[in-house]
PDB file of C-alpha atoms and ligand atoms in Angstrom:
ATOM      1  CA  UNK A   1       0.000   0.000   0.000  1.00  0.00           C
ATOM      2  CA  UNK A   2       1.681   3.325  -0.553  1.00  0.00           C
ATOM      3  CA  UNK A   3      -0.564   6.135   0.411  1.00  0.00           C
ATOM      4  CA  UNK A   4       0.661   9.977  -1.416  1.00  0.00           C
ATOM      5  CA  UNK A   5      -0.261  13.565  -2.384  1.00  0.00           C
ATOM      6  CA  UNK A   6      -2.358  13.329  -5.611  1.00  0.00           C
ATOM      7  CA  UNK A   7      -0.719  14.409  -8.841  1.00  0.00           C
ATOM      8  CA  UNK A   8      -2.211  16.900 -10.702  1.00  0.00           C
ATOM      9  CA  UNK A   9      -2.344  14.999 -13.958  1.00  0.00           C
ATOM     10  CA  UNK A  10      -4.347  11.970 -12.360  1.00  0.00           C
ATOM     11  CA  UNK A  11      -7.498  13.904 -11.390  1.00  0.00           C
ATOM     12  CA  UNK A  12      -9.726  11.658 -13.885  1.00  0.00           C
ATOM     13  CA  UNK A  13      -8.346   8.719 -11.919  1.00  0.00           C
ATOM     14  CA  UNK A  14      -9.322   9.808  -8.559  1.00  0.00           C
ATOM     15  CA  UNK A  15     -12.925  10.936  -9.744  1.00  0.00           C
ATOM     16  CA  UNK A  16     -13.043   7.302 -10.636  1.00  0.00           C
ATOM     17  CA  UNK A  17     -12.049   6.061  -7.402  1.00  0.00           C
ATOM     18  CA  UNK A  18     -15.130   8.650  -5.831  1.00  0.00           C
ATOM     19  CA  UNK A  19     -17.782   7.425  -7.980  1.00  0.00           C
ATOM     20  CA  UNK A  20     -16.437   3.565  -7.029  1.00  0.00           C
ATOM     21  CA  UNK A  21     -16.154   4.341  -3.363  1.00  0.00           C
ATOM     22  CA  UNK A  22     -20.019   6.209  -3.344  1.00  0.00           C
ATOM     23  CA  UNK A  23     -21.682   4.034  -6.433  1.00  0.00           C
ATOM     24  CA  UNK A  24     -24.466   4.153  -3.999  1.00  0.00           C
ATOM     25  CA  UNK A  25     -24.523   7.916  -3.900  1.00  0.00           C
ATOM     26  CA  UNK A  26     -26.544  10.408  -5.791  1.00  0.00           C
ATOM     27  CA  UNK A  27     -24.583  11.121  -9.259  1.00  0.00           C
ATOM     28  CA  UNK A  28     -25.110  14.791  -7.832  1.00  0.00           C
ATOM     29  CA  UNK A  29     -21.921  14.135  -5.300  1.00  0.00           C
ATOM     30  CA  UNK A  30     -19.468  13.477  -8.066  1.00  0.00           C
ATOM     31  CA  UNK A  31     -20.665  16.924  -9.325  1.00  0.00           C
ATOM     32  CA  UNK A  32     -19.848  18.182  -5.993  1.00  0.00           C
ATOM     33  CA  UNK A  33     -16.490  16.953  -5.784  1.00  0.00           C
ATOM     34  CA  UNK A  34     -16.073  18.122  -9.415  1.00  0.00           C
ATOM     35  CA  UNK A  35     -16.944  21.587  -8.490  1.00  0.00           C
ATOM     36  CA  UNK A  36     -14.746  21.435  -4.941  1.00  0.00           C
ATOM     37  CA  UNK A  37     -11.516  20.660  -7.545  1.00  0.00           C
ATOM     38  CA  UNK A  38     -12.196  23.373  -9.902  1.00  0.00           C
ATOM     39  CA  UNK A  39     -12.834  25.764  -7.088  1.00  0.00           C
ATOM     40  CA  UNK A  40     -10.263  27.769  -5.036  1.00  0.00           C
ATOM     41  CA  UNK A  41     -10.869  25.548  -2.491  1.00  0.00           C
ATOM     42  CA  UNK A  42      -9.068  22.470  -3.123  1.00  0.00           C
ATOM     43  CA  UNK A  43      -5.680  22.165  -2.242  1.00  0.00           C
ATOM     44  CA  UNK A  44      -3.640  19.865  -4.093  1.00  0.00           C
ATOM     45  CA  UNK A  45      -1.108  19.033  -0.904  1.00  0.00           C
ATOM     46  CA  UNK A  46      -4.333  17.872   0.989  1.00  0.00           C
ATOM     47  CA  UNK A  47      -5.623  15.604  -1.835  1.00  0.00           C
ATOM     48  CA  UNK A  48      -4.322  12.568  -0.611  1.00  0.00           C
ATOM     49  CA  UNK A  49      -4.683   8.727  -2.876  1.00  0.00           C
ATOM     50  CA  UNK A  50      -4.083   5.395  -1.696  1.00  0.00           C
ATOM     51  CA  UNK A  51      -2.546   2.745  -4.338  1.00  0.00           C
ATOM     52  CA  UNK A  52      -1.986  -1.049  -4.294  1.00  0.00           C
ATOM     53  CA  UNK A  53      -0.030  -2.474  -7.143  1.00  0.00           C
ATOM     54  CA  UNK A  54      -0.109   1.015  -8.807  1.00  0.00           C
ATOM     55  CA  UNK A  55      -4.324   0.960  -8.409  1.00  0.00           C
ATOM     56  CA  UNK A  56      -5.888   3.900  -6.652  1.00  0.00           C
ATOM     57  CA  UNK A  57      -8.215   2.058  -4.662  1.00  0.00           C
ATOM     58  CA  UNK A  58      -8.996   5.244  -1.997  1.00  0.00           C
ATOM     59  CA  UNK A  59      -8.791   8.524  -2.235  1.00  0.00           C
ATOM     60  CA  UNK A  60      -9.612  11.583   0.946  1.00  0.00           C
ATOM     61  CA  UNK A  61      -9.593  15.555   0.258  1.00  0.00           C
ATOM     62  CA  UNK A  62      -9.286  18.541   2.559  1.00  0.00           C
ATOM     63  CA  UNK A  63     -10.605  22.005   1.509  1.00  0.00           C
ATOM     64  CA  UNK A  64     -10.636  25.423   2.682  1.00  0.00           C
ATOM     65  CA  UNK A  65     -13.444  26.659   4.588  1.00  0.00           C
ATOM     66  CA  UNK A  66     -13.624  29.888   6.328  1.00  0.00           C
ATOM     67  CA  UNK A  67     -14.279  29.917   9.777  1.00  0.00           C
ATOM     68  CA  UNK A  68     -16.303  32.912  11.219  1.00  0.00           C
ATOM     69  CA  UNK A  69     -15.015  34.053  14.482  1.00  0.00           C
ATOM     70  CA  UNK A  70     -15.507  37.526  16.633  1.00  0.00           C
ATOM     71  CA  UNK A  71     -11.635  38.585  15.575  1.00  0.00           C
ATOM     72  CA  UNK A  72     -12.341  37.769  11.754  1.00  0.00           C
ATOM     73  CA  UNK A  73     -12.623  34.792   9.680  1.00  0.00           C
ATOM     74  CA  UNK A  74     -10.198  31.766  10.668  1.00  0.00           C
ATOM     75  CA  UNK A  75      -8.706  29.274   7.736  1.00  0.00           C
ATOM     76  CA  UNK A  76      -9.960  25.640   8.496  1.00  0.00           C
ATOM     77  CA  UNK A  77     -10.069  22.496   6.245  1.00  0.00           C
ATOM     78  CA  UNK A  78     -12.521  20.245   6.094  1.00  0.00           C
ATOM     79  CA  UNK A  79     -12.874  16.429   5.142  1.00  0.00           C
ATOM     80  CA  UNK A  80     -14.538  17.540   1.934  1.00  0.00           C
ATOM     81  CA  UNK A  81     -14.405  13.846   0.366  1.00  0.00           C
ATOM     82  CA  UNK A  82     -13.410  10.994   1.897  1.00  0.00           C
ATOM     83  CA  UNK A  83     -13.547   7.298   0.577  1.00  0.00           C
ATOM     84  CA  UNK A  84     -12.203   3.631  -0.250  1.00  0.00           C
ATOM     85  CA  UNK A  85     -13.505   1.422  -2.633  1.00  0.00           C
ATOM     86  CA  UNK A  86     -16.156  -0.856  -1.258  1.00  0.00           C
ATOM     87  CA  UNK A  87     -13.887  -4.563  -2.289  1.00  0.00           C
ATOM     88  CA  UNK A  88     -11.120  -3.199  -0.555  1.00  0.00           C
ATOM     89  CA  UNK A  89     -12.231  -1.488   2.572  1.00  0.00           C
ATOM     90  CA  UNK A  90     -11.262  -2.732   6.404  1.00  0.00           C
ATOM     91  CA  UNK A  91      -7.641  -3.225   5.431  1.00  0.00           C
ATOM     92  CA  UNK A  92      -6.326  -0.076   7.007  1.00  0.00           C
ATOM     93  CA  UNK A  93      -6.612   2.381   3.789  1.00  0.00           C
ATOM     94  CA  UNK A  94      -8.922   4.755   5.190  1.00  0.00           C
ATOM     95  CA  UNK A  95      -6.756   5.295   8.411  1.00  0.00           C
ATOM     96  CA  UNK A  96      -3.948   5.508   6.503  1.00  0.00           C
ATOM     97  CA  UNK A  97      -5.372   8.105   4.048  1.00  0.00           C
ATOM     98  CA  UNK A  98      -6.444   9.976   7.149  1.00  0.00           C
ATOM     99  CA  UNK A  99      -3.469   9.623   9.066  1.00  0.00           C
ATOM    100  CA  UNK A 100      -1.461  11.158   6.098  1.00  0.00           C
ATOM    101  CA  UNK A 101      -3.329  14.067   5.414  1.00  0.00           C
ATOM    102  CA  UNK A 102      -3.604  14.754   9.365  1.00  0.00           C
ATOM    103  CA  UNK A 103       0.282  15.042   9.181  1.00  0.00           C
ATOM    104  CA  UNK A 104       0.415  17.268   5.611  1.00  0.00           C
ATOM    105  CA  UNK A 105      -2.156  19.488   7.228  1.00  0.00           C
ATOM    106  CA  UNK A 106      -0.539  20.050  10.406  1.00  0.00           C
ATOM    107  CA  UNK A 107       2.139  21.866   8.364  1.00  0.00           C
ATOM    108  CA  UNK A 108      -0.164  24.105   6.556  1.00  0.00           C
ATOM    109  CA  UNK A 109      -1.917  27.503   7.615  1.00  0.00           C
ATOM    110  CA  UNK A 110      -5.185  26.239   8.939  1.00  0.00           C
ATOM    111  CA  UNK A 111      -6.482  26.120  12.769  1.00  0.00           C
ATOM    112  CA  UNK A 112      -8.035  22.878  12.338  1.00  0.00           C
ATOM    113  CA  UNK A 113      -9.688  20.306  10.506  1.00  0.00           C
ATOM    114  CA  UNK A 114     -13.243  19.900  10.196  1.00  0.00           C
ATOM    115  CA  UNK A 115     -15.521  16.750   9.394  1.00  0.00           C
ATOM    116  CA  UNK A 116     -19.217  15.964   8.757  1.00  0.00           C
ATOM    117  CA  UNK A 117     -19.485  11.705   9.603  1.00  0.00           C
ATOM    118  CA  UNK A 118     -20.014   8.762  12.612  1.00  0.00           C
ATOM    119  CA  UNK A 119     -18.354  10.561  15.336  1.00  0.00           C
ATOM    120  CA  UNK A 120     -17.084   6.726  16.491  1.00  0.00           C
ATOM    121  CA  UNK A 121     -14.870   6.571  13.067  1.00  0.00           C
ATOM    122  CA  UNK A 122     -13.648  10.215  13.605  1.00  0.00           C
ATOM    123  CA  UNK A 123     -12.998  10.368  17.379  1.00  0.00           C
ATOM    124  CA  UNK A 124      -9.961   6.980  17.294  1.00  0.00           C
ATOM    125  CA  UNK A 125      -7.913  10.139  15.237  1.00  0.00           C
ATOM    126  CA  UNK A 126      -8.505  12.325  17.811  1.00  0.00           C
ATOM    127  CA  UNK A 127     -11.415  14.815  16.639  1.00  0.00           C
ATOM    128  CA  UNK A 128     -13.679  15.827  19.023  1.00  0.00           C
ATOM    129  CA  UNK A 129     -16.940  16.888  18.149  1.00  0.00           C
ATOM    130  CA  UNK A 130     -16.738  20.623  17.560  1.00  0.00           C
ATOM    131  CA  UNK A 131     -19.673  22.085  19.496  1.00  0.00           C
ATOM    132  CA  UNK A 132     -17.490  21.436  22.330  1.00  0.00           C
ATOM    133  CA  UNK A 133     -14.417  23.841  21.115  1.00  0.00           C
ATOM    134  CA  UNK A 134     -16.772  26.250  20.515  1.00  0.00           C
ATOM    135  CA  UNK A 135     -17.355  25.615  16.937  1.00  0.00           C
ATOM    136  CA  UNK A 136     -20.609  25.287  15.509  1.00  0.00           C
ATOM    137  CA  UNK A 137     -22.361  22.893  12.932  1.00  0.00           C
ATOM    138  CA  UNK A 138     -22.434  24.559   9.190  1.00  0.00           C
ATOM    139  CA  UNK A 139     -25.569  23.606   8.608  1.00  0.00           C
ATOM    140  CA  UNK A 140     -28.501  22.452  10.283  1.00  0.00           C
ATOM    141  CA  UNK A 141     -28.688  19.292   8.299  1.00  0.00           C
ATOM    142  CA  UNK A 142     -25.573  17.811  10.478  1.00  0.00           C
ATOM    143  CA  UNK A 143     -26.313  17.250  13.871  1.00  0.00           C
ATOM    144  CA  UNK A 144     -23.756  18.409  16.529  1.00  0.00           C
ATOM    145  CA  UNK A 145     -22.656  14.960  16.983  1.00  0.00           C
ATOM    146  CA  UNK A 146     -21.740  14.398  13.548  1.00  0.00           C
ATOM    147  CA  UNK A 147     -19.668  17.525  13.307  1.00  0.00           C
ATOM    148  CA  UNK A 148     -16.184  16.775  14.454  1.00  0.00           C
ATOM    149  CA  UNK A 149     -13.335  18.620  14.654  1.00  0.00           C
ATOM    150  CA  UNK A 150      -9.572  18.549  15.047  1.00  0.00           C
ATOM    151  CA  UNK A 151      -7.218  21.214  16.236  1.00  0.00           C
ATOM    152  CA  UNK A 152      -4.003  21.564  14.569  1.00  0.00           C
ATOM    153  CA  UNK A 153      -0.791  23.669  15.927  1.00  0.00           C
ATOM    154  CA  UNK A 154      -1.792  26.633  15.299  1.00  0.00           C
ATOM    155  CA  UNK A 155      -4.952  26.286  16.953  1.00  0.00           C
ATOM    156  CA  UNK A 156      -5.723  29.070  19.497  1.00  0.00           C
ATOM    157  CA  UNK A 157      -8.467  27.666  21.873  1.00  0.00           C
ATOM    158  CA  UNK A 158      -9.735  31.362  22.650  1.00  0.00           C
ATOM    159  CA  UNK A 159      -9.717  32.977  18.623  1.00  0.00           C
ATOM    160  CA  UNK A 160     -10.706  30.325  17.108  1.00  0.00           C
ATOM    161  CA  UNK A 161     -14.372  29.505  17.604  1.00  0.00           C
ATOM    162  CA  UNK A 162     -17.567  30.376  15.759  1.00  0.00           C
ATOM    163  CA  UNK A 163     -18.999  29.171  12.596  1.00  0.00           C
ATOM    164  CA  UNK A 164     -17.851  27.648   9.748  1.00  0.00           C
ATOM    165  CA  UNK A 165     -19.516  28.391   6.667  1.00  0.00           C
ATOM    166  CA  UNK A 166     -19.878  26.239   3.503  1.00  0.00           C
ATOM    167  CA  UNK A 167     -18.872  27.280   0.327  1.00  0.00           C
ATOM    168  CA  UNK A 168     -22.578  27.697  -2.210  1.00  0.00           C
ATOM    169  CA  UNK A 169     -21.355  24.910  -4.056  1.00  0.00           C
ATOM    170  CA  UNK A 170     -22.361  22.670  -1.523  1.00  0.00           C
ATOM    171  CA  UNK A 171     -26.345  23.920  -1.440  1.00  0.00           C
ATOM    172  CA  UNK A 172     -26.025  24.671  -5.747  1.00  0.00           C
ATOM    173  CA  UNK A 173     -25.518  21.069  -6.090  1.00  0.00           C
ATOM    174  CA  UNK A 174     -28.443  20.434  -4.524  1.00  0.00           C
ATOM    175  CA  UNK A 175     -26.831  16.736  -3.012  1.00  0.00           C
ATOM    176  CA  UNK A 176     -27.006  15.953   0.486  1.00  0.00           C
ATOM    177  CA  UNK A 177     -23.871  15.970   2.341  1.00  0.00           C
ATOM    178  CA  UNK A 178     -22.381  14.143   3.668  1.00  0.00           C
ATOM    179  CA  UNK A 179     -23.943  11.849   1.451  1.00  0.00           C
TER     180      UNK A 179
HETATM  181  C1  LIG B   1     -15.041   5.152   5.878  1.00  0.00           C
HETATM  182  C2  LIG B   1     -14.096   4.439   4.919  1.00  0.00           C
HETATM  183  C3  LIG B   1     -13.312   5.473   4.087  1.00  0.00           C
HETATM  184  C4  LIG B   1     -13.121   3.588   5.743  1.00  0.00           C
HETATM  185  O1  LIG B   1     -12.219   2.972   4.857  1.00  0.00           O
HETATM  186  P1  LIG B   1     -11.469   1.613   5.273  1.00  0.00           P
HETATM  187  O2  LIG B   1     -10.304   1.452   4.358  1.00  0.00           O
HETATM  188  O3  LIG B   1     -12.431   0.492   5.349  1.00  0.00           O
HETATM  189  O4  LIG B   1     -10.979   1.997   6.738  1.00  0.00           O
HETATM  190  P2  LIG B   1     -10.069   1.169   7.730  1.00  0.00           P
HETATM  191  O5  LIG B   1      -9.797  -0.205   7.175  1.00  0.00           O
HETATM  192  O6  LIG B   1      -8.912   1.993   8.091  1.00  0.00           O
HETATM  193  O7  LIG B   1     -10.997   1.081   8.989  1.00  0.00           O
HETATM  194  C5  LIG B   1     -12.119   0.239   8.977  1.00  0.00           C
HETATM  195  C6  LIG B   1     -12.847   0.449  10.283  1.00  0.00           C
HETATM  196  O8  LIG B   1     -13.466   1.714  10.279  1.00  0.00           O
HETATM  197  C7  LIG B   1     -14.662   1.652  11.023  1.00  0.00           C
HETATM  198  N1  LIG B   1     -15.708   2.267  10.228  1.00  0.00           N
HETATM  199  C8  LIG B   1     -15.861   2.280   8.889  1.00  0.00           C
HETATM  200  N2  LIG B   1     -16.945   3.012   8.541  1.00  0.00           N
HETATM  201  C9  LIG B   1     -17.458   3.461   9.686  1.00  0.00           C
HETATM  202  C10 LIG B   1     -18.574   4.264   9.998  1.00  0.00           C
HETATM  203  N3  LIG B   1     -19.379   4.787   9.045  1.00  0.00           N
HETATM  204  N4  LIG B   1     -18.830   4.514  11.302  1.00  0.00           N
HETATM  205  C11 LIG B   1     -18.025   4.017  12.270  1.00  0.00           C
HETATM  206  N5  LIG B   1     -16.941   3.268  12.040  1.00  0.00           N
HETATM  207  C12 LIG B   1     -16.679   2.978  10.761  1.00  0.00           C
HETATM  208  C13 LIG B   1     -14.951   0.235  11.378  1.00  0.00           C
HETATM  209  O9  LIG B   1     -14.590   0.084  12.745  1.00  0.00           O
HETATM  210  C14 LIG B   1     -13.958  -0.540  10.530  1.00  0.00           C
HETATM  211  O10 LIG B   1     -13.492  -1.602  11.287  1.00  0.00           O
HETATM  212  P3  LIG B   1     -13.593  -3.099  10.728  1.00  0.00           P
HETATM  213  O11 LIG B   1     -12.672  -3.141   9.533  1.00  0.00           O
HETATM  214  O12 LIG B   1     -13.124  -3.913  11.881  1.00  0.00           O
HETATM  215  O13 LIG B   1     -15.038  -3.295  10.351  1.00  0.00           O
HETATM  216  C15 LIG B   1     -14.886   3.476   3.981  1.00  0.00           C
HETATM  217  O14 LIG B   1     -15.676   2.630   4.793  1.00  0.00           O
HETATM  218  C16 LIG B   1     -15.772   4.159   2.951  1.00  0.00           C
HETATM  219  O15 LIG B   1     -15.316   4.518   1.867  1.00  0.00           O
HETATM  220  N6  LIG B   1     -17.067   4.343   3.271  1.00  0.00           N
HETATM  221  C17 LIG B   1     -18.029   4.911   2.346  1.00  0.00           C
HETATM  222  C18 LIG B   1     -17.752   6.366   2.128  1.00  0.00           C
HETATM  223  C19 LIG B   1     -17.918   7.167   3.421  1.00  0.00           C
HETATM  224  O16 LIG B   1     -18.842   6.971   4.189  1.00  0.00           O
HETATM  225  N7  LIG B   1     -17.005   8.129   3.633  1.00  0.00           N
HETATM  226  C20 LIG B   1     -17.074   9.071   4.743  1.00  0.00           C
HETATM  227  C21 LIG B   1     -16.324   8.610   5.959  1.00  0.00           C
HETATM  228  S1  LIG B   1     -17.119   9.115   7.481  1.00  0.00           S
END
């Protein structure tokens, strides 16, 4: 298993390891992760693949969100996409692919990284859920227990609360996320 930064040339690739790992999903979540690469948003160090036998086979992305605070607006990341395909899941990829991009982010500019999912997959990394740092849910359609969060070095426990907000591309698509 080797688990890396995504190269810029393989995006087609790694939009066929999203529609593999959500074939389930609503085709309107590819669109969203479509519109989260093209948008100033993604960031190409926290687009993270995971390949076996030089397969992707899982792939997890962290984009910007701002977060709203009373001294001004805070960067954050969020798990904007996260996902293994379904014949090769429970083998360690997904903590592997989180792991990683815990580390590359850690090293960036952001306060903390922010994630919409089962708070019992989330919390063996170390987020907590984010109501309890002061940070609210983005959106009323994720319960405070699904919204998780984890500080990163620069995190200031005092500054850094308030309210993320979504970027519109996640209410243009219409989809419901997290899926
Ligand atoms: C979540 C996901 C990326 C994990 O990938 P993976 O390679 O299977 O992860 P790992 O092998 O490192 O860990 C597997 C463990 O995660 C846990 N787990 C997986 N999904 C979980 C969930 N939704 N809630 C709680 N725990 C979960 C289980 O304890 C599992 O343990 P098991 O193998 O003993 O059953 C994968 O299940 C997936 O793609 N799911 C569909 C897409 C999705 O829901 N993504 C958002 C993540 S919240």
């Amino acid at each position: 298993m080797r688990i890396r930064q995504q190269h810029s040339d393989e995006w087609p690739a790694v939009l066929d390891v999203v529609r593999r790992s959500f074939a389930d999903a609503d085709h309107r979540f590819v669109e969203l992760v479509e519109r989260i690469h093209n948008s100033p948003d993604f960031v190409e160090q926290l687009s993270y693949v995971a390949e076996v036998n030089h397969e992707l086979l899982g792939n997890i992305i962290l984009s910007k969100v701002p977060l709203h605070t009373q001294r001004g607006v805070v960067q954050a990341r969020l798990v904007a996409e996260f996902g293994v395909v379904p014949e090769h899941r429970h083998h360690g990829l997904g903590s592997a692919l989180l792991r990683s991009v815990l580390r590359s982010a850690e090293n960036g500019m952001a306060s903390m990284v922010l994630a919409a999912g089962s708070p019992s997959y989330y919390q063996r990394f170390g987020f907590r859920q984010s109501t309890d740092l002061g940070v609210s849910s983005p959106s009323a359609a994720i319960p405070d227990q699904h919204f998780l969060m984890m500080p990163l070095p620069q995190y200031d426990p005092v500054v850094d609360r308030g309210r993320p907000e979504l970027p519109s591309y996640f209410a243009e698509t219409g989809v419901k996320w997290p899926r």
